Coordinates of C-alpha atoms and ligand atoms in Angstrom, one line a residue:
X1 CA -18.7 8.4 10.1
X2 CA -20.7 6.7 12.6
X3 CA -18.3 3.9 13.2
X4 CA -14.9 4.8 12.4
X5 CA -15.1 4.2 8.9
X6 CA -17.2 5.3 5.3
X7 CA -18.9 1.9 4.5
X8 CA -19.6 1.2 0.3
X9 CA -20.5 -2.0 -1.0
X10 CA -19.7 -3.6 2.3
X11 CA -16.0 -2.6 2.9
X12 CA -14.9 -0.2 5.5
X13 CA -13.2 3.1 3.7
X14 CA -11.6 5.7 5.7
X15 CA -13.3 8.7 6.8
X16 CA -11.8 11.7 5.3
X17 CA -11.7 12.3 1.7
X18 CA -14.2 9.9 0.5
X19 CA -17.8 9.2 0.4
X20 CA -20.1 5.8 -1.4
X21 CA -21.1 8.5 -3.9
X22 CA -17.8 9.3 -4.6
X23 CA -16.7 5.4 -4.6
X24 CA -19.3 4.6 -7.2
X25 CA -18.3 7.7 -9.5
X26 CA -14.7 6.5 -9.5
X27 CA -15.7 2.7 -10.2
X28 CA -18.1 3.6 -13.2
X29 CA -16.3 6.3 -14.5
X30 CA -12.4 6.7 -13.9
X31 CA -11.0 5.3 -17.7
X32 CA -7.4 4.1 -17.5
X33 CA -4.5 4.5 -20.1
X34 CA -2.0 2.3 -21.5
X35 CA 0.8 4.3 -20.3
X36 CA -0.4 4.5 -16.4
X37 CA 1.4 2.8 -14.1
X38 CA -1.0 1.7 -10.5
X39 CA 0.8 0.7 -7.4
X40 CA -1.6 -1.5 -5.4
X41 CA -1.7 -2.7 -1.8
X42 CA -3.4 -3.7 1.8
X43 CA -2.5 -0.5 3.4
X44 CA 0.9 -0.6 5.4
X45 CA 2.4 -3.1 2.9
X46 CA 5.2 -1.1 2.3
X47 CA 3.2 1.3 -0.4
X48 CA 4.5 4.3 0.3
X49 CA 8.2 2.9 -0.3
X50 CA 7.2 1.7 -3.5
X51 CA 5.7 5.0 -4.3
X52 CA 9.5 6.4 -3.2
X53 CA 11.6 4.0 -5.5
X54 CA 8.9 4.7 -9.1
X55 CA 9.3 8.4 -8.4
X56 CA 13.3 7.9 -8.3
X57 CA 13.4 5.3 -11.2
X58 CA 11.5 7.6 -13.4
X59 CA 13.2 10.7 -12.5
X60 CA 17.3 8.7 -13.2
X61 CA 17.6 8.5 -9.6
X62 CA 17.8 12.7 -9.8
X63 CA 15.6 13.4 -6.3
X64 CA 14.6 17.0 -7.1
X65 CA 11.1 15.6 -7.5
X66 CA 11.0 13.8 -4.2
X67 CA 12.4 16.4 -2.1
X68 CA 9.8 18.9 -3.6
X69 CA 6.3 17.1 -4.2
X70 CA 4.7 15.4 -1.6
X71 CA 4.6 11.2 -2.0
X72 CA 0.8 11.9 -2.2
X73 CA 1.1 14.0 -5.3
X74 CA 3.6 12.2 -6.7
X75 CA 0.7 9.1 -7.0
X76 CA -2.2 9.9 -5.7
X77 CA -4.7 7.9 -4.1
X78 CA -7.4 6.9 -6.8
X79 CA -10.4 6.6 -4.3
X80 CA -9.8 9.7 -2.3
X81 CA -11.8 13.0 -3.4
X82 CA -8.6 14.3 -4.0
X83 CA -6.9 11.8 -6.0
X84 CA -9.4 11.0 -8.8
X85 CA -9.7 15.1 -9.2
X86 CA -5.9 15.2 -9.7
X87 CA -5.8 12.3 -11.9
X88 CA -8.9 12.0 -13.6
X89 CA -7.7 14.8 -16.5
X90 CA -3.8 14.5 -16.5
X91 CA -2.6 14.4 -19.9
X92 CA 0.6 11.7 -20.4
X93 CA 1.4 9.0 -18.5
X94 CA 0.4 8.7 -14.4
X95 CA 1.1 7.1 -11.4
X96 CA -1.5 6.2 -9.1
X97 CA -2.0 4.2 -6.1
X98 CA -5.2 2.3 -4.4
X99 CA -6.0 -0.1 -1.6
X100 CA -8.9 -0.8 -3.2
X101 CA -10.1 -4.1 -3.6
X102 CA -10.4 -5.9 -6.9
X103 CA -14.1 -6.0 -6.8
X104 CA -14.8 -2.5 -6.4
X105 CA -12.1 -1.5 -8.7
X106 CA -12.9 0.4 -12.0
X107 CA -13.5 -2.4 -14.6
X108 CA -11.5 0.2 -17.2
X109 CA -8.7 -1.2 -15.4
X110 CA -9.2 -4.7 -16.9
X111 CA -9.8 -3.5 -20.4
X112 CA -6.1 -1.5 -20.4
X113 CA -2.3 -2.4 -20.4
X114 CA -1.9 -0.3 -18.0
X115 CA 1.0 -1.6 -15.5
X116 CA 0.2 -2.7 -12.4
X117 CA 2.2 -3.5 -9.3
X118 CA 0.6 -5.1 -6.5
X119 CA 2.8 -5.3 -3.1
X120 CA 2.5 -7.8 -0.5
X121 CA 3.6 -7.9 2.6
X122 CA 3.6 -10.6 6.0
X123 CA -0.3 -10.1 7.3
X124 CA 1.2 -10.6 10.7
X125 CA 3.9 -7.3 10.1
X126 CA 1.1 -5.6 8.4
X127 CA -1.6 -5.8 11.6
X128 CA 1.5 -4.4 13.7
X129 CA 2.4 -1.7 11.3
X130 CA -1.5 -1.1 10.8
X131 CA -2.4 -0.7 14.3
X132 CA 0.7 1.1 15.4
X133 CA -0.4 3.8 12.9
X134 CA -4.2 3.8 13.4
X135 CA -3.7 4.8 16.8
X136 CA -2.1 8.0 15.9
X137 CA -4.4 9.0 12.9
X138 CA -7.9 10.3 12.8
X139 CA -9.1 8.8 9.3
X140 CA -9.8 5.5 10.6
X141 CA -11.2 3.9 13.5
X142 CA -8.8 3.7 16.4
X143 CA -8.4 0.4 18.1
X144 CA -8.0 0.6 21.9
X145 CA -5.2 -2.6 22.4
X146 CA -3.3 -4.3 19.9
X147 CA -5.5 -7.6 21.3
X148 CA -9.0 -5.8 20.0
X149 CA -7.3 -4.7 16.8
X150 CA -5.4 -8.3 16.1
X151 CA -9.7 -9.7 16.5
X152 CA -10.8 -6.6 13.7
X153 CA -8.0 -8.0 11.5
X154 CA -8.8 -11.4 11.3
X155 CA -12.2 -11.0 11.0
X156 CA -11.4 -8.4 8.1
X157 CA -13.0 -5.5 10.1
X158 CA -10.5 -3.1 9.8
X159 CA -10.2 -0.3 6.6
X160 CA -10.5 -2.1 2.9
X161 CA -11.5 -5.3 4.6
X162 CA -10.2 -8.9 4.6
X163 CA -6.4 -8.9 3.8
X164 CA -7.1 -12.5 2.3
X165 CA -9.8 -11.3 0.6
X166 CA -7.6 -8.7 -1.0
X167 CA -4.7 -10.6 -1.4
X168 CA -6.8 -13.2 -3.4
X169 CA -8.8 -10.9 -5.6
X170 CA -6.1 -9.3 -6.7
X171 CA -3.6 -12.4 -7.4
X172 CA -6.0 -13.5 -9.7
X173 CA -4.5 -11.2 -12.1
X174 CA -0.9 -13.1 -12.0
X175 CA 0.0 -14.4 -15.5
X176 CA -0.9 -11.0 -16.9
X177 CA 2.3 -9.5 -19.1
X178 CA 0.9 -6.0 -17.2
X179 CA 1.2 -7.8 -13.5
X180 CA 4.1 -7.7 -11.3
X181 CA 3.5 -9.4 -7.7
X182 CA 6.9 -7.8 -5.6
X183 CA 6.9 -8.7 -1.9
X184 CA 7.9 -6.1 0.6
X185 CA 10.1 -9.1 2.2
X186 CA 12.3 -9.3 -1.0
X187 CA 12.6 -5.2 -1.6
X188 CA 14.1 -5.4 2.2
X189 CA 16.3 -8.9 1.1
X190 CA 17.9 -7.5 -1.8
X191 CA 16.2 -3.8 -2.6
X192 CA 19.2 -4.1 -5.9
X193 CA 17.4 -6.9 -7.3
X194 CA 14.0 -6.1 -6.3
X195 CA 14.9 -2.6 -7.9
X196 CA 16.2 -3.8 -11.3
X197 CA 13.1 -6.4 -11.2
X198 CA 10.6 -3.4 -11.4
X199 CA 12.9 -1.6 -14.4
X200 CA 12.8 -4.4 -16.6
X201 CA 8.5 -4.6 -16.0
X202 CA 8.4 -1.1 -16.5
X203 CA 10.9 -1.0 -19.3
X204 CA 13.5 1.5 -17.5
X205 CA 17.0 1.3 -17.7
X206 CA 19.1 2.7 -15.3
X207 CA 23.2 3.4 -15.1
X208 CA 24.7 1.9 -12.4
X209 CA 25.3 5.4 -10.5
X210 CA 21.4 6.4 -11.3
X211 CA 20.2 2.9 -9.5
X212 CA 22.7 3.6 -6.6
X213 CA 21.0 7.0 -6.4
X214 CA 17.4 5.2 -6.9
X215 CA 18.9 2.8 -3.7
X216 CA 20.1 5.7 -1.6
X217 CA 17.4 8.5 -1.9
X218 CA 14.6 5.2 -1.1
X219 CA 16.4 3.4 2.1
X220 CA 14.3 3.9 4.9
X221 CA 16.6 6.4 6.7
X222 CA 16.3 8.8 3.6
X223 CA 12.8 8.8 3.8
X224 CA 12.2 9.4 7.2
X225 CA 14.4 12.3 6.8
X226 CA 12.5 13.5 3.5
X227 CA 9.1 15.9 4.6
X228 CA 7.5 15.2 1.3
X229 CA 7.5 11.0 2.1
X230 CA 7.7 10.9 6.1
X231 CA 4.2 12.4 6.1
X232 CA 5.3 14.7 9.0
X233 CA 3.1 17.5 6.9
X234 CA -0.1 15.8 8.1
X235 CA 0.7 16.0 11.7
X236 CA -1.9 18.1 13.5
X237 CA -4.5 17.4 11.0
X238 CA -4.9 13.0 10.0
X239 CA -1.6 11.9 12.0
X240 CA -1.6 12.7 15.9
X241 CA 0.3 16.3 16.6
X242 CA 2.7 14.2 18.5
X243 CA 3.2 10.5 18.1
X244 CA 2.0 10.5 14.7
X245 CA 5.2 8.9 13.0
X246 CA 4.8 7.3 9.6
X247 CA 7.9 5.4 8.8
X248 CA 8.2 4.1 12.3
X249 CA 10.6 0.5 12.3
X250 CA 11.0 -0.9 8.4
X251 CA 12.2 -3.8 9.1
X252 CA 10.4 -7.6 8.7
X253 CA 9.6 -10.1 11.2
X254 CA 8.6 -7.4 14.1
X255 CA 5.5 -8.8 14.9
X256 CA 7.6 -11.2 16.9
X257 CA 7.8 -8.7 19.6
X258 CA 4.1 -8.3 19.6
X259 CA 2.0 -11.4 19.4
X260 CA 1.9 -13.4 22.0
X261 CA 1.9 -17.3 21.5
X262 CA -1.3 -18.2 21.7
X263 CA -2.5 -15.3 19.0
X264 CA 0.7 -16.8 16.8
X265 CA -0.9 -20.0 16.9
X266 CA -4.3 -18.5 16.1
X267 CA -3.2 -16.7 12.8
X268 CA -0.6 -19.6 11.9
X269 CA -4.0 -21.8 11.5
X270 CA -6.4 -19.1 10.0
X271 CA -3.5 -18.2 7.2
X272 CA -3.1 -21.6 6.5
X273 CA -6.3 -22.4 6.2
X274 CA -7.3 -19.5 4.1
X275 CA -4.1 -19.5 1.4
X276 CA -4.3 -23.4 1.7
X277 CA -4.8 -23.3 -2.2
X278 CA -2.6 -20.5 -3.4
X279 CA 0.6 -20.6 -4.2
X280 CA 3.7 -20.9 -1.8
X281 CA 5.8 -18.4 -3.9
X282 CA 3.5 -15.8 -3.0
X283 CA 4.4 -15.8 0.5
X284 CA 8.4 -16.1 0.6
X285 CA 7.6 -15.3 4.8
X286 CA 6.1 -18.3 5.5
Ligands
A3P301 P1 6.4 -0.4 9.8 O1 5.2 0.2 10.5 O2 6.4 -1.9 10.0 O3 7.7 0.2 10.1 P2 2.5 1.7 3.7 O4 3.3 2.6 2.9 O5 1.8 0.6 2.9 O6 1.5 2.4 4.6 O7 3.5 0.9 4.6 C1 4.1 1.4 5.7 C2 5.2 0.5 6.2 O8 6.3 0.5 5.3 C3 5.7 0.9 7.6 O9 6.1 -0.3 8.2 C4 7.0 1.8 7.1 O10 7.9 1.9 8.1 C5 7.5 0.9 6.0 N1 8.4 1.6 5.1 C6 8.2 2.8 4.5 N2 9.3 3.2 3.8 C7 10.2 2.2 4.0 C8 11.5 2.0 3.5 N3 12.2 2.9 2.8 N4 12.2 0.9 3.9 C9 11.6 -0.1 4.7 N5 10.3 0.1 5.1 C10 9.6 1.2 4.8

């Protein structure tokens, strides 16, 4: 762990829970099913809330099954240790979730129907959230100011690499009937809509009392109440005995009380530069 972070192919991985070896098993050998379902984001896109509302959608809005498993069993994490020994022989249908990027990702996936959800999220909320959390974990490298870790994130030196990069590997697989693109901006917006978007691409339908439940057991004040999502079980061991606090703000736009003009400025002109040529709808922030 020399540096804060497991290196394969290039791309900084986190520490625990994963090694190159391990990387390469799952890339060459993990075999996806038409009936999985794969949540996929930059980490701190708003993941783990996804995670929340498939759990609640599948299970009629009933929350027995979030108040008992923990959110990382519920999907687990394809790349960790962990995750690919959970899922790699599950019989029926699974969830899963990855912040891998499409390059490194198991080419199996490309040959399935397999449906896959890939959240995105405002790269300036997301390098707020991110280093507001890696300062109370110990799986990744810690930045020491928010000024060293806004310089990692633009140079794409902080865990899975560049968020461009990400974003535009894994866009490329808009179009697809098996491809939903959901932003994190609109679930906050209008989580109804966003909620009844992600039934009809999973081809759920819910009563109207099951998608209030699905609304209520999700909102941001249920999970940070809810031990098996708030990650409060980890405290002590990957998130910081004290200050470790998972779902810390929710809310879009914060980064406005963080960056300062000038590094405003500086990612305005680097996103713009780097998305020049990608589509507008893709970024309903901007
Ligand atoms: P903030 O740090 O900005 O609060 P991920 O799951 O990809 O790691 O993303 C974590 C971010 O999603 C955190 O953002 C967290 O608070 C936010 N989040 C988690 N659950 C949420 C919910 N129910 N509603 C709104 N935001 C949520």
């Amino acid at each position: 762990m020399s540096d804060g972070y497991v290196w394969f192919e290039g791309i900084p991985f986190p520490v625990v829970d994963f090694t190159p070896e391990h990387m390469r098993e799952v890339q060459e050998n993990f075999v996806f099913k038409d009936e999985d379902v794969l949540i996929l984001s930059f980490p701190k896109s708003g993941t783990n809330w996804l995670i929340e509302i498939l759990s609640l959608i599948y299970s009629k809005g009933d929350p027995k099954w979030i108040q008992s498993v923990p959110i990382w069993e519920r999907s687990p994490w394809l790349e960790t240790m962990y995750g690919y020994k959970t899922l790699k022989d599950k019989e029926g249908p699974r969830f899963m979730t990855s912040h891998v990027p499409i390059h490194l990702f198991p080419k199996s996936l490309f040959k399935s129907k397999a449906k896959v959800i890939y959240i995105i999220r405002n790269p300036r909320d997301i390098l707020v959230s991110g280093y507001f959390f890696w300062i109370t974990s110990n799986f990744v490298k810690k930045p020491e100011s928010l000024e060293q870790y806004f310089e990692w994130f633009i140079q794409g030196k902080v865990v899975f690499g560049s968020w461009f990069d990400h974003v535009r590997g894994w866009i490329s697989m808009q179009g697809k009937e098996n491809f939903l693109i959901l932003s994190y901006e609109e679930l906050k917006r209008d989580t109804r809509s966003a909620v009844q978007k992600l039934c009809q691409f999973l081809g759920k339908k819910l009563e109207p009392e099951e998608l209030n439940s699905v609304l209520q057991n999700s909102s941001f004040q249920a999970m940070k109440e809810n031990k098996m999502s708030n990650y409060s079980m980890l405290r002590g061991w990957l998130l910081d005995q004290k200050n470790g606090s998972f779902m810390r703000k929710g809310i879009s736009g914060d980064w406005k009380n963080y960056f300062t003009v000038a590094q405003a400025e500086v990612f305005d002109k680097i996103f713009q530069e780097k998305t020049a040529d990608l589509p507008r709808e893709l970024f309903p922030w901007e």
